[in-house]
Coordinates of C-alpha atoms in Angstrom, one line a residue:
X1 CA 167.8 92.2 69.9
X2 CA 166.0 90.4 72.6
X3 CA 162.3 90.7 72.4
X4 CA 160.4 91.8 75.5
X5 CA 157.0 90.3 76.1
X6 CA 154.6 92.9 77.3
X7 CA 151.8 91.8 79.5
X8 CA 148.8 94.0 80.1
X9 CA 147.5 93.7 83.7
X10 CA 144.4 95.7 84.4
X11 CA 142.8 97.3 87.4
X12 CA 139.5 99.0 87.4
X13 CA 137.6 101.3 89.7
X14 CA 134.3 103.0 89.8
X15 CA 134.4 106.6 88.5
X16 CA 131.2 108.6 88.4
X17 CA 129.1 105.5 88.4
X18 CA 131.0 103.8 85.5
X19 CA 133.9 101.4 85.6
X20 CA 137.2 102.9 84.5
X21 CA 139.9 100.5 83.3
X22 CA 143.6 101.2 83.7
X23 CA 146.3 99.1 81.9
X24 CA 149.9 98.9 82.9
X25 CA 152.6 97.3 80.8
X26 CA 154.8 94.8 82.7
X27 CA 157.9 93.1 81.5
X28 CA 158.6 89.5 82.6
X29 CA 156.2 87.4 84.7
X30 CA 152.5 87.6 84.6
X31 CA 150.7 89.1 87.6
X32 CA 147.0 88.6 88.2
X33 CA 144.9 91.6 87.5
X34 CA 144.2 93.8 90.5
X35 CA 140.8 95.4 90.8
X36 CA 140.5 98.5 92.9
X37 CA 136.9 99.5 93.8
X38 CA 136.1 102.8 95.4
X39 CA 132.4 103.1 96.2
X40 CA 130.6 106.4 95.7
X41 CA 129.7 107.9 99.1
X42 CA 126.1 107.8 100.3
X43 CA 125.1 111.4 100.6
X44 CA 122.1 113.5 101.2
X45 CA 123.5 116.9 100.4
X46 CA 123.5 119.6 103.0
X47 CA 120.5 118.2 104.9
X48 CA 122.1 114.9 106.1
X49 CA 122.0 115.6 109.8
X50 CA 118.6 117.1 109.7
X51 CA 117.1 114.2 107.8
X52 CA 118.5 111.7 110.3
X53 CA 117.0 113.7 113.2
X54 CA 113.6 114.1 111.5
X55 CA 113.4 110.4 110.8
X56 CA 114.4 109.6 114.5
X57 CA 111.8 112.1 115.7
X58 CA 109.0 110.4 113.7
X59 CA 110.2 106.9 114.7
X60 CA 110.0 107.7 118.4
X61 CA 108.7 105.2 121.0
X62 CA 104.9 104.9 121.3
X63 CA 104.2 107.2 118.4
X64 CA 103.2 106.9 114.7
X65 CA 101.8 108.8 111.7
X66 CA 98.3 110.2 111.1
X67 CA 97.8 110.1 107.3
X68 CA 95.3 112.7 106.2
X69 CA 96.7 113.1 102.7
X70 CA 93.7 112.0 100.7
X71 CA 93.1 113.8 97.5
X72 CA 90.2 116.2 97.3
X73 CA 88.2 113.6 95.5
X74 CA 88.8 110.9 98.1
X75 CA 88.3 113.3 101.0
X76 CA 85.0 114.1 99.3
X77 CA 84.0 110.5 99.5
X78 CA 84.7 110.5 103.2
X79 CA 82.6 113.6 103.6
X80 CA 79.8 112.2 101.5
X81 CA 79.6 109.2 103.8
X82 CA 78.3 111.6 106.5
X83 CA 76.2 113.8 104.2
X84 CA 78.6 116.7 103.6
X85 CA 79.4 118.4 100.3
X86 CA 82.9 118.2 99.0
X87 CA 84.0 121.8 99.2
X88 CA 87.1 123.5 100.7
X89 CA 85.3 124.8 103.7
X90 CA 84.2 121.3 104.7
X91 CA 87.6 119.7 104.0
X92 CA 89.2 122.5 106.1
X93 CA 86.7 121.9 108.9
X94 CA 87.3 118.2 109.0
X95 CA 91.1 118.5 108.9
X96 CA 91.0 121.3 111.6
X97 CA 89.1 118.9 113.8
X98 CA 91.9 116.3 113.4
X99 CA 95.0 118.6 113.6
X100 CA 93.8 120.6 116.6
X101 CA 93.0 117.6 118.8
X102 CA 94.5 118.4 122.3
X103 CA 97.2 116.0 123.3
X104 CA 97.6 114.4 119.9
X105 CA 101.3 114.6 120.0
X106 CA 101.6 112.1 122.8
X107 CA 100.7 109.4 120.3
X108 CA 101.3 110.9 116.9
X109 CA 104.8 111.9 115.7
X110 CA 104.0 113.0 112.1
X111 CA 101.0 113.8 109.9
X112 CA 101.0 113.5 106.1
X113 CA 99.0 116.3 104.6
X114 CA 97.6 116.9 101.1
X115 CA 99.0 120.0 99.4
X116 CA 95.8 122.0 100.0
X117 CA 96.1 121.3 103.8
X118 CA 99.8 122.2 104.0
X119 CA 98.9 125.8 103.0
X120 CA 95.7 126.1 105.0
X121 CA 95.0 127.6 108.4
X122 CA 92.4 127.2 111.1
X123 CA 89.3 129.3 111.1
X124 CA 91.1 131.5 113.7
X125 CA 94.0 132.0 111.3
X126 CA 96.6 129.7 112.8
X127 CA 98.6 127.7 110.2
X128 CA 97.9 124.0 110.4
X129 CA 101.7 123.5 110.2
X130 CA 102.0 125.5 113.4
X131 CA 99.2 123.5 115.1
X132 CA 101.3 120.4 114.4
X133 CA 104.6 121.9 115.6
X134 CA 103.0 123.0 118.9
X135 CA 102.2 119.3 119.5
X136 CA 105.8 118.2 118.5
X137 CA 104.3 116.6 115.4
X138 CA 106.3 116.7 112.1
X139 CA 104.3 118.0 109.1
X140 CA 104.6 115.8 106.0
X141 CA 103.3 116.1 102.5
X142 CA 102.1 113.8 99.8
X143 CA 104.1 114.5 96.7
X144 CA 103.1 111.9 94.1
X145 CA 100.5 112.8 91.4
X146 CA 98.6 109.6 91.5
X147 CA 98.4 106.4 89.5
X148 CA 98.0 106.0 85.7
X149 CA 97.9 102.9 83.5
X150 CA 101.3 101.4 82.7
X151 CA 101.6 100.7 79.0
X152 CA 103.0 97.3 78.2
X153 CA 101.9 95.8 81.5
X154 CA 99.2 93.4 82.6
X155 CA 96.6 96.1 83.3
X156 CA 98.9 97.6 86.0
X157 CA 99.7 101.1 87.1
X158 CA 102.7 103.4 87.6
X159 CA 102.9 106.5 89.8
X160 CA 103.5 109.9 88.2
X161 CA 104.9 113.0 89.7
X162 CA 108.7 113.1 89.2
X163 CA 108.4 116.1 86.8
X164 CA 108.9 119.3 88.8
X165 CA 109.3 117.3 92.1
X166 CA 112.5 119.1 93.1
X167 CA 111.1 122.6 92.9
X168 CA 107.8 121.5 94.6
X169 CA 109.8 119.8 97.4
X170 CA 111.8 122.9 97.9
X171 CA 108.6 124.9 98.3
X172 CA 107.1 122.4 100.7
X173 CA 110.2 122.6 102.8
X174 CA 109.8 126.4 103.0
X175 CA 106.2 125.9 104.0
X176 CA 107.3 123.7 107.0
X177 CA 107.0 120.2 105.6
X178 CA 109.9 117.9 106.8
X179 CA 109.0 114.6 105.3
X180 CA 107.3 113.4 102.1
X181 CA 105.2 110.5 100.9
X182 CA 105.0 108.7 97.6
X183 CA 102.6 105.8 97.1
X184 CA 102.8 103.4 94.3
X185 CA 101.0 100.0 94.1
X186 CA 101.7 96.4 93.1
X187 CA 98.8 94.1 92.3
X188 CA 99.1 90.4 92.9
X189 CA 96.2 89.3 90.7
X190 CA 97.8 91.2 87.8
X191 CA 101.0 89.1 88.2
X192 CA 102.7 91.3 89.2
X193 CA 104.7 91.8 86.0
X194 CA 108.5 92.4 86.1
X195 CA 107.9 95.7 84.3
X196 CA 105.5 96.9 87.0
X197 CA 107.8 95.9 89.9
X198 CA 110.8 97.6 88.3
X199 CA 108.8 100.8 87.5
X200 CA 107.5 101.0 91.1
X201 CA 111.0 100.5 92.6
X202 CA 112.7 102.9 90.2
X203 CA 110.1 105.7 90.7
X204 CA 110.3 105.3 94.5
X205 CA 114.1 105.5 94.4
X206 CA 114.2 108.7 92.2
X207 CA 111.6 110.3 94.5
X208 CA 113.5 109.4 97.6
X209 CA 116.8 110.9 96.2
X210 CA 115.0 114.1 95.1
X211 CA 113.3 114.4 98.5
X212 CA 116.5 114.0 100.5
X213 CA 118.2 116.6 98.3
X214 CA 115.5 119.1 99.3
X215 CA 115.5 118.4 103.0
X216 CA 112.5 116.0 103.2
X217 CA 112.6 112.5 104.7
X218 CA 111.0 110.2 102.1
X219 CA 108.4 107.7 103.1
X220 CA 108.9 104.8 100.7
X221 CA 105.6 103.1 100.0
X222 CA 105.1 100.3 97.5
X223 CA 101.6 99.2 98.6
X224 CA 101.0 95.5 97.8
X225 CA 97.2 95.6 97.4
X226 CA 94.9 93.4 99.4
X227 CA 92.8 92.7 96.3
X228 CA 92.7 89.0 95.4
X229 CA 92.1 85.5 96.8
X230 CA 95.8 84.5 97.1
X231 CA 97.4 82.9 100.2
X232 CA 99.7 84.6 102.7
X233 CA 102.6 82.6 101.3
X234 CA 102.0 84.2 97.9
X235 CA 101.9 87.7 99.5
X236 CA 105.2 87.0 101.2
X237 CA 106.8 85.9 97.9
X238 CA 105.7 89.1 96.1
X239 CA 106.6 91.3 99.0
X240 CA 110.2 90.0 99.1
X241 CA 110.5 90.4 95.4
X242 CA 109.3 94.0 95.5
X243 CA 111.4 95.1 98.5
X244 CA 114.5 93.5 97.0
X245 CA 114.0 95.6 93.9
X246 CA 113.2 98.8 95.9
X247 CA 116.4 98.6 98.0
X248 CA 118.5 97.8 94.9
X249 CA 117.4 101.0 93.2
X250 CA 117.5 103.1 96.4
X251 CA 121.2 102.1 96.6
X252 CA 121.7 102.9 93.0
X253 CA 120.4 106.4 93.6
X254 CA 122.7 107.0 96.6
X255 CA 119.7 107.3 99.0
X256 CA 120.8 107.5 102.6
X257 CA 119.0 104.7 104.4
X258 CA 119.3 106.4 107.8
X259 CA 117.2 109.3 106.4
X260 CA 114.2 107.3 105.1
X261 CA 111.1 105.7 106.5
X262 CA 109.2 102.8 105.0
X263 CA 105.4 102.4 104.6
X264 CA 104.9 98.7 103.7
X265 CA 101.7 96.6 103.6
X266 CA 101.4 93.9 106.2
X267 CA 101.9 90.4 104.8
X268 CA 98.4 89.0 104.9
X269 CA 96.3 86.8 102.6
X270 CA 94.3 88.4 99.9
X271 CA 91.1 90.1 101.1
X272 CA 89.0 87.4 99.3
X273 CA 91.0 84.4 100.5
X274 CA 88.9 81.8 102.3
X275 CA 90.9 82.0 105.5
X276 CA 91.8 85.0 107.6
X277 CA 95.2 85.0 109.2
X278 CA 95.6 85.5 113.0
X279 CA 97.6 88.5 114.2
X280 CA 100.4 86.1 115.3
X281 CA 100.6 84.7 111.7
X282 CA 100.6 88.1 110.1
X283 CA 103.4 89.2 112.5
X284 CA 105.4 86.1 111.7
X285 CA 105.2 86.5 107.9
X286 CA 105.6 90.3 107.9
X287 CA 108.7 90.2 110.2
X288 CA 110.2 87.4 108.2
X289 CA 109.9 89.6 105.1
X290 CA 111.3 92.6 106.8
X291 CA 114.3 90.8 108.3
X292 CA 115.1 89.3 104.9
X293 CA 114.9 92.6 103.0
X294 CA 115.2 95.7 105.1
X295 CA 118.6 96.9 106.4
X296 CA 118.7 97.7 110.2
X297 CA 120.0 101.2 109.3
X298 CA 116.4 102.2 108.3
X299 CA 115.0 103.9 111.4
X300 CA 111.3 103.3 111.1
X301 CA 108.7 100.9 109.5
X302 CA 105.4 102.7 109.5
X303 CA 102.7 100.3 108.3
X304 CA 99.7 101.2 106.2
X305 CA 96.3 99.7 107.2
X306 CA 95.2 99.0 103.7
X307 CA 91.5 98.5 104.4
X308 CA 91.8 96.4 107.6
X309 CA 89.4 97.2 110.4
X310 CA 90.6 99.6 113.0
X311 CA 91.0 96.8 115.6
X312 CA 92.6 94.4 113.1
X313 CA 95.3 96.9 112.1
X314 CA 96.0 97.5 115.8
X315 CA 96.1 93.8 116.8
X316 CA 98.5 93.0 114.0
X317 CA 100.8 95.9 114.9
X318 CA 100.7 94.7 118.6
X319 CA 101.7 91.2 117.5
X320 CA 104.7 92.5 115.6
X321 CA 106.0 94.3 118.8
X322 CA 106.0 91.3 121.1
X323 CA 109.8 91.0 120.7
X324 CA 112.5 93.6 119.9
X325 CA 113.0 94.6 116.2
X326 CA 115.9 96.3 114.5
X327 CA 113.7 99.1 113.6
X328 CA 110.9 101.2 115.1
X329 CA 107.8 99.2 114.0
X330 CA 104.8 101.5 114.0
X331 CA 101.8 102.8 112.1
X332 CA 100.9 105.3 109.4
X333 CA 97.2 104.9 109.2
X334 CA 94.5 106.8 107.4
X335 CA 91.1 105.0 107.5
X336 CA 92.2 102.9 110.6
X337 CA 92.5 106.2 112.6
X338 CA 89.7 108.2 111.0
X339 CA 86.7 105.9 110.5
X340 CA 85.3 106.2 114.1
X341 CA 86.1 109.9 114.1
X342 CA 84.0 110.6 111.0
X343 CA 81.1 108.6 112.3
X344 CA 81.2 110.4 115.6
X345 CA 81.5 113.9 114.1
X346 CA 78.8 113.7 111.5
X347 CA 79.7 117.2 110.4
X348 CA 78.1 118.8 113.4
X349 CA 80.0 121.5 115.5
X350 CA 78.6 120.1 118.7
X351 CA 80.3 116.8 118.0
X352 CA 83.8 118.1 117.5
X353 CA 85.0 117.4 121.0
X354 CA 83.6 113.9 121.0
X355 CA 85.2 113.2 117.6
X356 CA 88.6 114.4 118.8
X357 CA 88.2 112.0 121.8
X358 CA 87.5 109.2 119.3
X359 CA 90.7 110.1 117.5
X360 CA 92.7 110.0 120.7
X361 CA 91.2 106.6 121.6
X362 CA 92.4 105.1 118.3
X363 CA 95.8 106.9 118.4
X364 CA 96.4 105.7 122.0
X365 CA 95.4 102.1 121.0
X366 CA 98.0 102.1 118.3
X367 CA 100.5 103.8 120.6
X368 CA 100.1 100.9 123.0
X369 CA 100.4 98.4 120.1
X370 CA 103.7 100.0 119.1
X371 CA 104.9 99.4 122.6
X372 CA 103.5 95.9 122.6
X373 CA 101.0 96.6 125.3
X374 CA 97.6 96.7 123.5
X375 CA 94.9 94.6 125.1
X376 CA 92.0 95.1 122.8
X377 CA 89.6 95.6 125.7
X378 CA 86.5 97.8 125.4
X379 CA 86.7 98.1 121.6
X380 CA 83.4 99.0 119.9
X381 CA 81.7 96.9 117.2
X382 CA 82.2 99.7 114.8
X383 CA 86.0 99.6 115.3
X384 CA 85.9 95.9 114.4
X385 CA 84.3 96.4 111.0
X386 CA 86.5 95.8 107.9
X387 CA 87.1 98.7 105.5
X388 CA 88.4 96.9 102.5
X389 CA 87.1 98.3 99.2
X390 CA 88.0 96.3 96.0
X391 CA 89.9 98.5 93.6
X392 CA 90.1 101.3 96.2
X393 CA 91.6 104.6 94.8
X394 CA 93.0 107.5 96.8

C-alpha cells in the first residue's frame, strides 16, 4: 500500500483580536503557507457620524478652544491671585464672565468645562451649556480624575479616572457635552521611563475608546512638561517616542482617528534651558514631530500653552501656520487666554465688560495666528510675561 505524505499548510486570520490558525492536509507537492488577514473594523458605535461632525466643527478655520476646566483647587489659586475667596459663587461668577462674552463664538469653537461648570447656570438661570450653544461653541468636559504617583517608576505619575468613565460620559452627553478631555503628563527630567510612557499611552487610548462609545470626541493630551533644562532636540526625541506609543494603543483600541482631537505640547527647550527658541524654530521642530507621528485623518491639533506667555504661545502658533498642514493646527489655551482677563476683572462687577473685551483680544489674536495672519502689534507688556510654574498642578 503506497504511503501518502501529508503536508500541513497553514493559513491564519485575526479573529476577535487573536490569530486563528487553520490547517489543511495536502497530498503531493508542498505549497507555501497562505496567510489571510482580516483587520477588525475601526468603529465608534452609533455615534460615528456625529463624532466626525463634532470634531470638524471644533477644528474650523480661525477658531480654537477655551480651556476653563481647572479643578476647584486650581481655580481657587487663580481667584486668590486677585484677592477672591475660593467658593462656588466666585467660581460661577468668573466662569459666567468668560462664557457670556458677546461674540466669543467668532474665535472659539469649543470650551472645556470642569464638572461643576457643566451643571451650572448664570445668575439669571440660563444654563452655561446653552450660553455656549448660542455662540455655536461646543461644550466639552474634563473627565480624568487627576495625577497620582506611578509605583515602580522614576518619581513619575499616571492619570486616574477610567473607573466609572463610561457611565459618567453618558451623563455628560445628556447634559450637553460633546467632547471630552483627559490630561496625563510625561516628565523629561524623570527619564521618562518606559513604564510611564506606556501607562500614559494606554490610559489615553482606553479613555478615547470609552468616550467615542458614549458620543464624546476625545481630546488626547499627553503633556510633555516644560520642566527641565534639556534642549529642544531632546524634547523632539521624547515627543516622537510618546506619540508613537499613543497612536499604537489608539489603534489597538479601535479608536476612530477622524473622531478625535489632539492636545500636544509644542516642541520647545526645557523652561530652564539657557537658550530660548524662536517661534520659527519651535514651529520647525513641532511640525517635524507631527508629520512623523500623526496621521492626516486626525482633524485637529489643538495646542496647549503649557506656561508660555500669552504672546509667546500666539507667536508660536502663528509660525506653525505659515504653510499648509494636513490638519487644523490651532489652540486649546487656559492661562494663555485667561491671564489678562483675570487681571482686568479683579473680581469687580464694574470691570466685567472690560475683562470680556480682554478675552476677545486674546481670542482674536489666536484666531489670527491659526490663520497665519498674526502681527503681534500693540501687545501689552503683561501679555508678554511668562507664566511657567515649576511642578505646576491643575
